[in-house]
Short mmCIF file of C-alpha atoms in Angstrom, two decimals:
data_model
loop_
_atom_site.label_atom_id
_atom_site.label_comp_id
_atom_site.label_asym_id
_atom_site.label_seq_id
_atom_site.Cartn_x
_atom_site.Cartn_y
_atom_site.Cartn_z
CA UNK A 417 -17.20 7.37 43.72
CA UNK A 418 -20.90 6.40 43.85
CA UNK A 419 -22.23 4.19 41.20
CA UNK A 420 -25.33 4.92 39.12
CA UNK A 421 -27.55 2.74 41.39
CA UNK A 422 -26.38 4.88 44.41
CA UNK A 423 -27.24 8.07 42.63
CA UNK A 424 -30.70 6.83 41.64
CA UNK A 425 -31.35 5.89 45.30
CA UNK A 426 -30.24 9.33 46.43
CA UNK A 427 -32.56 11.05 44.06
CA UNK A 428 -35.57 10.03 46.08
CA UNK A 429 -34.26 11.76 49.15
CA UNK A 430 -34.96 15.54 48.75
CA UNK A 431 -33.30 18.29 50.56
CA UNK A 432 -34.59 20.21 53.71
CA UNK A 433 -37.29 21.78 51.48
CA UNK A 434 -39.15 18.44 51.35
CA UNK A 435 -42.06 18.29 53.81
CA UNK A 436 -40.79 14.82 54.95
CA UNK A 437 -37.53 16.40 56.05
CA UNK A 438 -39.33 19.25 57.76
CA UNK A 439 -41.63 16.81 59.65
CA UNK A 440 -38.55 14.68 60.63
CA UNK A 441 -36.65 17.73 61.90
CA UNK A 442 -39.84 18.94 63.74
CA UNK A 443 -40.17 15.49 65.45
CA UNK A 444 -36.52 15.31 66.42
CA UNK A 445 -36.49 18.93 67.64
CA UNK A 446 -39.52 18.43 69.89
CA UNK A 447 -37.86 15.29 71.26
CA UNK A 448 -34.59 17.03 71.98
CA UNK A 449 -36.31 19.93 73.64
CA UNK A 450 -38.44 17.73 75.81
CA UNK A 451 -35.42 15.53 76.69
CA UNK A 452 -33.35 18.68 77.52
CA UNK A 453 -36.16 20.05 79.78
CA UNK A 454 -36.47 16.63 81.46
CA UNK A 455 -32.63 16.53 82.02
CA UNK A 456 -32.58 20.02 83.48
CA UNK A 457 -35.32 19.22 85.89
CA UNK A 458 -33.71 16.03 87.08
CA UNK A 459 -30.30 17.83 87.54
CA UNK A 460 -32.09 20.56 89.49
CA UNK A 461 -33.90 18.08 91.79
CA UNK A 462 -30.81 15.98 92.42
CA UNK A 463 -28.83 19.10 93.36
CA UNK A 464 -31.39 20.33 95.69
CA UNK A 465 -31.74 16.86 97.27
CA UNK A 466 -27.95 16.66 97.75
CA UNK A 467 -27.78 19.91 99.60
CA UNK A 468 -30.49 18.84 102.07
CA UNK A 469 -28.59 15.55 102.48
CA UNK A 470 -25.43 17.39 103.48
CA UNK A 471 -27.23 19.53 106.09
CA UNK A 472 -29.23 16.65 107.73
CA UNK A 473 -26.70 13.85 107.48
CA UNK A 474 -26.97 11.81 110.74
CA UNK A 475 -23.46 10.33 110.86
CA UNK A 476 -21.61 13.59 111.45
CA UNK A 477 -19.32 13.22 114.59
CA UNK A 478 -20.63 15.03 117.65
CA UNK A 479 -18.93 18.01 119.13
CA UNK A 480 -15.80 17.13 121.10
CA UNK A 481 -11.97 17.07 120.80
CA UNK A 482 -11.11 17.31 117.13
CA UNK A 483 -14.72 17.13 116.02
CA UNK A 484 -14.60 20.42 113.97
CA UNK A 485 -11.84 19.07 111.92
CA UNK A 486 -13.35 15.80 111.32
CA UNK A 487 -16.84 17.38 110.51
CA UNK A 488 -15.16 19.71 107.93
CA UNK A 489 -13.32 16.89 106.28
CA UNK A 490 -16.52 14.76 106.01
CA UNK A 491 -18.42 17.75 104.46
CA UNK A 492 -15.66 18.32 101.90
CA UNK A 493 -15.68 14.67 100.95
CA UNK A 494 -19.53 14.60 100.68
CA UNK A 495 -19.52 17.86 98.49
CA UNK A 496 -16.89 16.44 96.18
CA UNK A 497 -18.74 13.05 95.94
CA UNK A 498 -22.03 14.85 95.17
CA UNK A 499 -20.40 17.09 92.62
CA UNK A 500 -18.94 14.06 90.90
CA UNK A 501 -22.21 12.35 90.92
CA UNK A 502 -24.01 15.31 89.34
CA UNK A 503 -21.34 15.62 86.66
CA UNK A 504 -21.54 12.03 85.78
CA UNK A 505 -25.41 12.30 85.69
CA UNK A 506 -25.05 15.26 83.43
CA UNK A 507 -22.59 13.64 81.02
CA UNK A 508 -24.32 10.36 80.88
CA UNK A 509 -27.77 11.98 80.37
CA UNK A 510 -26.38 14.31 77.59
CA UNK A 511 -24.85 11.26 75.86
CA UNK A 512 -28.15 9.38 76.18
CA UNK A 513 -30.03 12.45 74.86
CA UNK A 514 -27.72 12.64 71.77
CA UNK A 515 -28.14 9.01 71.06
CA UNK A 516 -31.91 9.38 71.37
CA UNK A 517 -31.85 12.43 69.13
CA UNK A 518 -30.26 10.45 66.35
CA UNK A 519 -32.68 7.69 66.92
CA UNK A 520 -35.52 10.18 66.78
CA UNK A 521 -34.23 11.34 63.40
CA UNK A 522 -34.51 7.92 62.00
CA UNK A 523 -37.79 7.21 63.56
CA UNK A 524 -39.09 10.62 62.48
CA UNK A 525 -37.97 9.98 58.94
CA UNK A 526 -39.84 6.70 58.91
CA UNK A 527 -43.03 8.04 60.57
CA UNK A 528 -43.15 10.93 58.34
CA UNK A 529 -42.80 8.66 55.24
CA UNK A 530 -45.60 6.54 56.49
CA UNK A 531 -47.82 9.57 57.15
CA UNK A 532 -47.06 11.10 53.73
CA UNK A 533 -47.41 7.80 51.83
CA UNK A 534 -51.13 8.56 50.80
CA UNK A 535 -49.93 11.90 49.56
CA UNK A 536 -47.44 10.37 47.37
CA UNK A 537 -49.94 7.96 45.95
CA UNK A 538 -52.39 10.81 45.35
CA UNK A 539 -49.63 12.76 43.63
CA UNK A 540 -48.86 9.97 41.25
CA UNK A 541 -52.57 9.52 40.52
CA UNK A 542 -53.13 13.24 39.84
CA UNK A 543 -50.09 13.33 37.41
CA UNK A 544 -51.72 10.47 35.46
CA UNK A 545 -55.02 12.46 35.02
CA UNK A 546 -55.23 14.56 32.05
CA UNK A 547 -58.04 16.45 30.11
CA UNK A 548 -58.82 13.16 28.31
CA UNK A 549 -58.96 11.07 31.35
CA UNK A 550 -61.06 13.31 33.81
CA UNK A 551 -63.22 10.23 34.57
CA UNK A 552 -60.50 8.90 36.82
CA UNK A 553 -60.68 9.35 40.56
CA UNK A 554 -58.28 9.15 43.47
CA UNK A 555 -60.72 6.94 45.45
CA UNK A 556 -58.63 7.02 48.61
CA UNK A 557 -59.81 4.42 51.20
CA UNK A 558 -59.13 4.48 54.87
CA UNK A 559 -60.24 6.39 57.93
CA UNK A 560 -62.13 9.67 57.43
CA UNK A 561 -59.17 11.85 58.30
CA UNK A 562 -57.78 15.07 56.79
CA UNK A 563 -56.07 13.22 53.84
CA UNK A 564 -59.18 11.37 52.92
CA UNK A 565 -61.10 14.72 53.03
CA UNK A 566 -58.54 16.22 50.75
CA UNK A 567 -58.83 13.28 48.25
CA UNK A 568 -62.67 13.43 48.44
CA UNK A 569 -62.50 17.20 47.73
CA UNK A 570 -60.27 16.67 44.81
CA UNK A 571 -62.55 13.88 43.38
CA UNK A 572 -65.39 16.33 43.60
CA UNK A 573 -63.24 18.88 41.73
CA UNK A 574 -62.53 16.33 39.08
CA UNK A 575 -66.33 15.58 38.67
CA UNK A 576 -67.11 19.25 38.30
CA UNK A 577 -64.26 19.66 35.72
CA UNK A 578 -65.47 16.61 33.79
CA UNK A 579 -68.95 18.09 33.57
CA UNK A 580 -67.61 21.50 32.50
CA UNK A 581 -65.41 19.75 29.82
CA UNK A 582 -68.31 17.67 28.57
CA UNK A 583 -70.58 20.70 28.47
CA UNK A 584 -68.03 22.64 26.61
CA UNK A 585 -67.62 19.72 23.96
CA UNK A 586 -71.41 19.52 23.69
CA UNK A 587 -71.61 23.25 23.32
CA UNK A 588 -69.13 23.30 20.55
CA UNK A 589 -70.76 20.44 18.68
CA UNK A 590 -74.30 21.92 18.91
CA UNK A 591 -73.04 25.49 18.03
CA UNK A 592 -71.24 24.02 14.97
CA UNK A 593 -74.43 22.18 13.94
CA UNK A 594 -76.60 25.32 14.43
CA UNK A 595 -74.20 27.41 12.32
CA UNK A 596 -73.88 24.78 9.67
CA UNK A 597 -77.60 24.28 9.11
CA UNK A 598 -78.15 27.88 7.71
CA UNK A 599 -74.92 27.79 5.71
CA UNK A 600 -76.03 24.43 4.19
CA UNK A 601 -79.41 25.87 3.41
CA UNK A 602 -77.84 28.95 1.73
CA UNK A 603 -75.45 26.74 -0.34
CA UNK A 604 -78.38 24.56 -1.48
CA UNK A 605 -80.59 27.49 -2.54
CA UNK A 606 -77.75 29.17 -4.44
CA UNK A 607 -76.76 25.90 -6.17
CA UNK A 608 -80.37 25.19 -7.24
CA UNK A 609 -80.83 28.72 -8.60
CA UNK A 610 -77.51 28.56 -10.54
CA UNK A 611 -78.25 25.09 -11.90
CA UNK A 612 -81.68 26.30 -13.30
CA UNK A 613 -80.97 27.62 -16.80
CA UNK A 614 -84.48 29.13 -17.18
CA UNK A 615 -84.57 30.90 -13.81
CA UNK A 616 -86.26 34.31 -14.21
CA UNK A 617 -86.05 37.41 -12.08
CA UNK A 618 -88.90 36.12 -9.78
CA UNK A 619 -87.24 32.80 -9.14
CA UNK A 620 -83.82 34.55 -8.34
CA UNK A 621 -85.57 37.03 -6.10
CA UNK A 622 -87.25 34.17 -4.11
CA UNK A 623 -83.86 32.50 -3.88
CA UNK A 624 -82.24 35.66 -2.50
CA UNK A 625 -84.99 36.08 0.07
CA UNK A 626 -84.42 32.58 1.27
CA UNK A 627 -80.69 33.23 1.59
CA UNK A 628 -81.45 36.46 3.40
CA UNK A 629 -83.69 34.66 5.89
CA UNK A 630 -80.94 32.20 6.57
CA UNK A 631 -78.50 34.95 7.06
CA UNK A 632 -80.79 36.66 9.57
CA UNK A 633 -81.07 33.42 11.41
CA UNK A 634 -77.25 33.24 11.53
CA UNK A 635 -77.21 36.77 12.77
CA UNK A 636 -79.58 36.09 15.61
CA UNK A 637 -77.73 32.95 16.69
CA UNK A 638 -74.34 34.79 16.68
CA UNK A 639 -75.89 37.58 18.56
CA UNK A 640 -77.19 35.19 21.20
CA UNK A 641 -73.75 33.68 21.43
CA UNK A 642 -72.10 36.96 21.94
CA UNK A 643 -74.64 37.84 24.53
CA UNK A 644 -74.00 34.65 26.39
CA UNK A 645 -70.22 35.21 26.30
CA UNK A 646 -70.65 38.78 27.45
CA UNK A 647 -72.92 37.86 30.34
CA UNK A 648 -70.58 34.98 31.45
CA UNK A 649 -67.52 37.44 31.46
CA UNK A 650 -69.22 39.60 34.06
CA UNK A 651 -70.81 43.02 34.44
CA UNK A 652 -68.04 45.83 34.24
CA UNK A 653 -70.44 48.76 34.50
CA UNK A 654 -73.49 48.81 36.85
CA UNK A 655 -76.32 51.34 37.45
CA UNK A 656 -79.64 51.34 39.23
CA UNK A 657 -82.43 49.60 37.29
CA UNK A 658 -86.01 49.03 38.04
CA UNK A 659 -87.31 45.75 36.96
CA UNK A 660 -90.98 46.98 36.72
CA UNK A 661 -89.92 49.67 34.22
CA UNK A 662 -87.84 47.15 32.16
CA UNK A 663 -90.72 44.62 32.16
CA UNK A 664 -93.34 47.12 31.27
CA UNK A 665 -91.34 48.18 28.16
CA UNK A 666 -90.93 44.55 27.11
CA UNK A 667 -94.29 43.09 27.55
CA UNK A 668 -95.55 41.53 24.29
CA UNK A 669 -98.49 42.90 22.29
CA UNK A 670 -102.07 41.47 22.16
CA UNK A 671 -101.09 38.62 19.74
CA UNK A 672 -100.49 35.21 21.04
CA UNK A 673 -101.46 34.00 24.55
CA UNK A 674 -103.17 36.36 27.08
CA UNK A 675 -100.55 38.24 29.08
CA UNK A 676 -101.21 39.50 32.72
CA UNK A 677 -98.73 41.55 34.57
CA UNK A 678 -98.50 42.90 38.17
CA UNK A 679 -95.49 45.22 38.23
CA UNK A 680 -94.24 46.63 41.49
CA UNK A 681 -90.95 48.67 41.82
CA UNK A 682 -87.96 46.52 42.22
CA UNK A 683 -84.67 48.21 42.21
CA UNK A 684 -81.45 46.49 41.59
CA UNK A 685 -77.86 47.42 40.44
CA UNK A 686 -76.66 46.04 37.09
CA UNK A 687 -76.37 46.39 33.45
CA UNK A 688 -79.65 47.68 31.93
CA UNK A 689 -79.10 45.99 28.51
CA UNK A 690 -78.35 42.58 30.16
CA UNK A 691 -81.25 42.94 32.47
CA UNK A 692 -83.46 43.85 29.58
CA UNK A 693 -82.18 40.78 27.77
CA UNK A 694 -82.98 38.56 30.71
CA UNK A 695 -86.54 39.89 31.02
CA UNK A 696 -87.05 39.62 27.13
CA UNK A 697 -85.77 36.07 27.04
CA UNK A 698 -88.00 34.93 29.82
CA UNK A 699 -91.08 36.52 28.38
CA UNK A 700 -90.41 35.36 24.79
CA UNK A 701 -89.72 31.81 26.04
CA UNK A 702 -93.07 31.85 27.93
CA UNK A 703 -94.93 33.08 24.83
CA UNK A 704 -93.09 30.75 22.31
CA UNK A 705 -93.36 27.57 24.45
CA UNK A 706 -97.07 27.82 25.18
CA UNK A 707 -100.25 25.98 24.12
CA UNK A 708 -101.43 26.44 20.51
CA UNK A 709 -103.29 29.64 19.74
CA UNK A 710 -106.92 29.56 20.55
CA UNK A 711 -106.67 27.02 23.42
CA UNK A 712 -106.58 29.60 26.24
CA UNK A 713 -102.76 30.03 26.64
CA UNK A 714 -101.70 32.58 29.18
CA UNK A 715 -98.47 34.31 30.59
CA UNK A 716 -98.11 35.93 33.95
CA UNK A 717 -95.41 38.38 34.81
CA UNK A 718 -94.75 39.69 38.31
CA UNK A 719 -92.04 41.96 39.70
CA UNK A 720 -91.58 42.99 43.26
CA UNK A 721 -89.28 42.73 46.35
CA UNK A 722 -88.93 39.51 48.32
CA UNK A 723 -86.93 39.75 51.63
CA UNK A 724 -85.36 42.95 50.32
CA UNK A 725 -84.31 41.55 46.95
CA UNK A 726 -85.62 42.40 43.70
CA UNK A 727 -87.51 39.55 41.98
CA UNK A 728 -88.99 38.78 38.62
CA UNK A 729 -91.45 35.81 38.22
CA UNK A 730 -92.79 34.63 34.91
CA UNK A 731 -95.39 31.70 34.86
CA UNK A 732 -96.96 30.32 31.76
CA UNK A 733 -99.11 27.61 30.46
CA UNK A 734 -97.76 25.17 27.84
CA UNK A 735 -96.89 21.55 27.31
CA UNK A 736 -96.04 19.37 30.31
CA UNK A 737 -92.25 19.53 31.17
CA UNK A 738 -90.83 16.49 33.13
CA UNK A 739 -89.50 17.54 36.39
CA UNK A 740 -86.06 16.07 35.82
CA UNK A 741 -85.71 17.94 32.54
CA UNK A 742 -86.07 21.47 34.02
CA UNK A 743 -82.38 21.83 34.75
CA UNK A 744 -81.63 20.82 31.11
CA UNK A 745 -83.49 23.71 29.70
CA UNK A 746 -80.84 26.13 31.12
CA UNK A 747 -77.97 24.44 29.21
CA UNK A 748 -77.01 25.84 25.82
CA UNK A 749 -78.84 24.29 22.80
CA UNK A 750 -80.72 21.87 24.98
CA UNK A 751 -84.41 21.35 24.49
CA UNK A 752 -86.94 18.94 26.13
CA UNK A 753 -87.26 15.81 24.15
CA UNK A 754 -85.16 13.45 22.10
CA UNK A 755 -84.03 16.23 19.62
CA UNK A 756 -80.62 17.57 20.28
CA UNK A 757 -80.81 20.75 18.13
CA UNK A 758 -83.36 22.62 16.16
CA UNK A 759 -84.59 21.14 12.94
CA UNK A 760 -84.82 22.97 9.75
CA UNK A 761 -87.98 25.03 9.20
CA UNK A 762 -88.72 25.17 13.00
CA UNK A 763 -87.20 28.64 13.74
CA UNK A 764 -90.19 29.41 15.98
CA UNK A 765 -88.59 27.24 18.69
CA UNK A 766 -85.62 29.49 18.88
CA UNK A 767 -81.91 28.76 19.01
CA UNK A 768 -81.97 26.93 22.41
CA UNK A 769 -79.91 29.74 24.11
CA UNK A 770 -82.61 31.80 25.73
CA UNK A 771 -82.66 30.34 29.29
CA UNK A 772 -78.90 29.76 29.13
CA UNK A 773 -78.50 33.55 28.64
CA UNK A 774 -81.01 34.09 31.56
CA UNK A 775 -78.97 31.93 33.88
CA UNK A 776 -75.59 33.56 32.79
CA UNK A 777 -76.98 37.04 33.27
CA UNK A 778 -78.46 36.32 36.69
CA UNK A 779 -75.17 34.70 37.81
CA UNK A 780 -73.19 37.75 36.54
CA UNK A 781 -75.34 39.96 38.77
CA UNK A 782 -75.11 37.60 41.79
CA UNK A 783 -78.75 36.49 41.32
CA UNK A 784 -80.35 33.17 41.56
CA UNK A 785 -82.67 31.45 39.03
CA UNK A 786 -85.26 29.02 40.24
CA UNK A 787 -87.56 26.94 37.79
CA UNK A 788 -90.23 24.48 38.55
CA UNK A 789 -92.45 22.48 36.14
CA UNK A 790 -96.12 23.04 36.62
CA UNK A 791 -98.27 19.91 36.74
CA UNK A 792 -100.77 21.35 34.31
CA UNK A 793 -98.06 22.26 31.86
CA UNK A 794 -95.64 25.19 31.47
CA UNK A 795 -93.12 26.51 33.77
CA UNK A 796 -92.70 28.64 36.96
CA UNK A 797 -89.47 30.67 36.76
CA UNK A 798 -88.30 33.19 39.20
CA UNK A 799 -85.13 35.31 39.31
CA UNK A 800 -84.02 36.91 42.56
CA UNK A 801 -81.18 39.56 42.57
CA UNK A 802 -79.09 40.76 45.51
CA UNK A 803 -80.31 43.84 47.34
CA UNK A 804 -78.91 47.27 45.85
CA UNK A 805 -76.48 49.13 48.03
CA UNK A 806 -78.08 52.14 49.95
CA UNK A 807 -77.78 55.62 48.51
CA UNK A 808 -75.48 58.01 50.54
CA UNK A 809 -77.42 60.67 52.56
CA UNK A 810 -76.23 64.21 51.55
CA UNK A 811 -75.09 66.53 54.33
CA UNK A 812 -74.23 70.21 54.59
CA UNK A 813 -70.85 71.61 55.78
CA UNK A 814 -72.21 71.76 59.40
CA UNK A 815 -73.26 68.17 59.31
CA UNK A 816 -77.00 68.85 58.98
CA UNK A 817 -79.30 67.56 56.42
CA UNK A 818 -80.68 70.06 53.96
CA UNK A 819 -84.26 70.70 53.91
CA UNK A 820 -84.66 69.84 50.15
CA UNK A 821 -81.79 67.43 49.40
CA UNK A 822 -80.90 66.87 45.87
CA UNK A 823 -80.63 63.22 44.70
CA UNK A 824 -77.15 61.85 45.16
CA UNK A 825 -75.65 58.98 43.21
CA UNK A 826 -72.62 56.92 44.26
CA UNK A 827 -69.59 57.39 42.07
CA UNK A 828 -69.61 55.31 38.92
CA UNK A 829 -73.40 54.66 39.30
CA UNK A 830 -76.28 56.00 37.25
CA UNK A 831 -79.94 56.16 38.39
CA UNK A 832 -82.73 55.12 36.15
CA UNK A 833 -85.90 56.81 37.61
CA UNK A 834 -88.65 54.32 38.16
CA UNK A 835 -91.88 54.83 36.53
CA UNK A 836 -95.39 54.34 37.95
CA UNK A 837 -96.55 50.85 38.72
CA UNK A 838 -97.71 49.11 35.56
CA UNK A 839 -100.62 46.70 35.57
CA UNK A 840 -101.44 44.89 32.37
CA UNK A 841 -103.88 42.52 33.88
CA UNK A 842 -107.04 42.27 31.78
CA UNK A 843 -110.50 42.81 33.06
CA UNK A 844 -111.26 39.22 33.05
CA UNK A 845 -109.34 37.03 35.53
CA UNK A 846 -108.39 33.46 35.05
CA UNK A 847 -108.74 31.55 38.31
CA UNK A 848 -106.23 28.88 37.27
CA UNK A 849 -103.66 31.59 36.74
CA UNK A 850 -104.35 33.14 40.14
CA UNK A 851 -104.20 29.76 41.87
CA UNK A 852 -100.87 28.88 40.22
CA UNK A 853 -99.18 32.16 40.67
CA UNK A 854 -100.59 33.01 44.06
CA UNK A 855 -102.61 35.91 42.74
CA UNK A 856 -99.41 37.69 41.63
CA UNK A 857 -100.41 40.77 43.59
CA UNK A 858 -98.23 43.20 45.27
CA UNK A 859 -97.25 40.70 47.96
CA UNK A 860 -95.68 37.54 46.47
CA UNK A 861 -96.94 34.13 47.64
CA UNK A 862 -95.38 32.13 50.22
CA UNK A 863 -92.37 30.31 48.79
CA UNK A 864 -92.26 26.55 49.37
CA UNK A 865 -89.22 24.66 50.70
CA UNK A 866 -87.55 24.61 47.46
CA UNK A 867 -87.45 28.31 47.21
#
């Protein structure tokens, strides 16, 4: 019987399902097949050469008395000798091939183990990596072969996972802080009102109004979180939407910065409510984060088609945004500056989810969001959606187009009829706006290399 040490040694040797065993059998099988082919070719060449030697042998006795009998005897001896030589060659070659086949199994096992050694080390390193140790990497060294490419790809995956986990932790912490701030305010207002023995109706009414404002703030934050979650889940139902119609309905009124719009039809397929939220968030963000009232602030909105794709462009004046902080604005609860979250009494700044919702909605529709900081202050943001599918052409039973075809809609899609082109540009023009936005006319300006 085998002892415990022998059993532990055998545990490292897996069955034929192991890739090391499969590589070993593959190496050995290829060697046996190649050796068998070589043996067959050698046997065939030797047989053919022996027959030629029997026919052209020079020491055969000449014709004469008794010559036929001597010649036949010699031929029989040569044939028997050649047959014995070929048989001996076949047996010895077969034995040599069998011995080398066993040797190829051993060598194949060793070679396969050496080839798979980096995989075993990577497997051990991956098993030691957990959700709390995503900073660890495989860091495989060596030549730039397939195994190193695999390790580098896995390291890139770990880096993305680490970023996603860190963003999730940051999101939970910030969301908890944002939700706790109104609750703390409500609790403080209620405690102060209850602790005042001489509180009259007006005092209690004022306290209730402050509690109501804090509750509305919580409601807006929860609604934004739900919208963010829904947009990240995807778009289950889609229909034809015209960006120009949606943008025309969501343009702000005359209060605040001056708003100019050049809205050309731009059709896409998506969720009208989510598209409306995207446009609303971009416009509200451009209005909210602008220069103070009375300093000539402006917002420019453009819709149109770029390379067959529906596009929305929003440009605004405002405070200078560092170029390396533009990407941070699209993360939940992130704002430019040292402040992590919104301070109390600064509700005008929003909850910090507007641009995050924009990015999530655009990604759910297969679109791309591009943002750049303007040197004079403010942002340049463009959202480009994928082109909509073509509508089917109605045909009659004879395969001819009708003279007055009725509008057809693909199954499961609805058409929102586009309205007329809306232009909300005021009579006066700001040359700085036109220079920055390229005029924002029907034809979009040339996009730079970052577009």
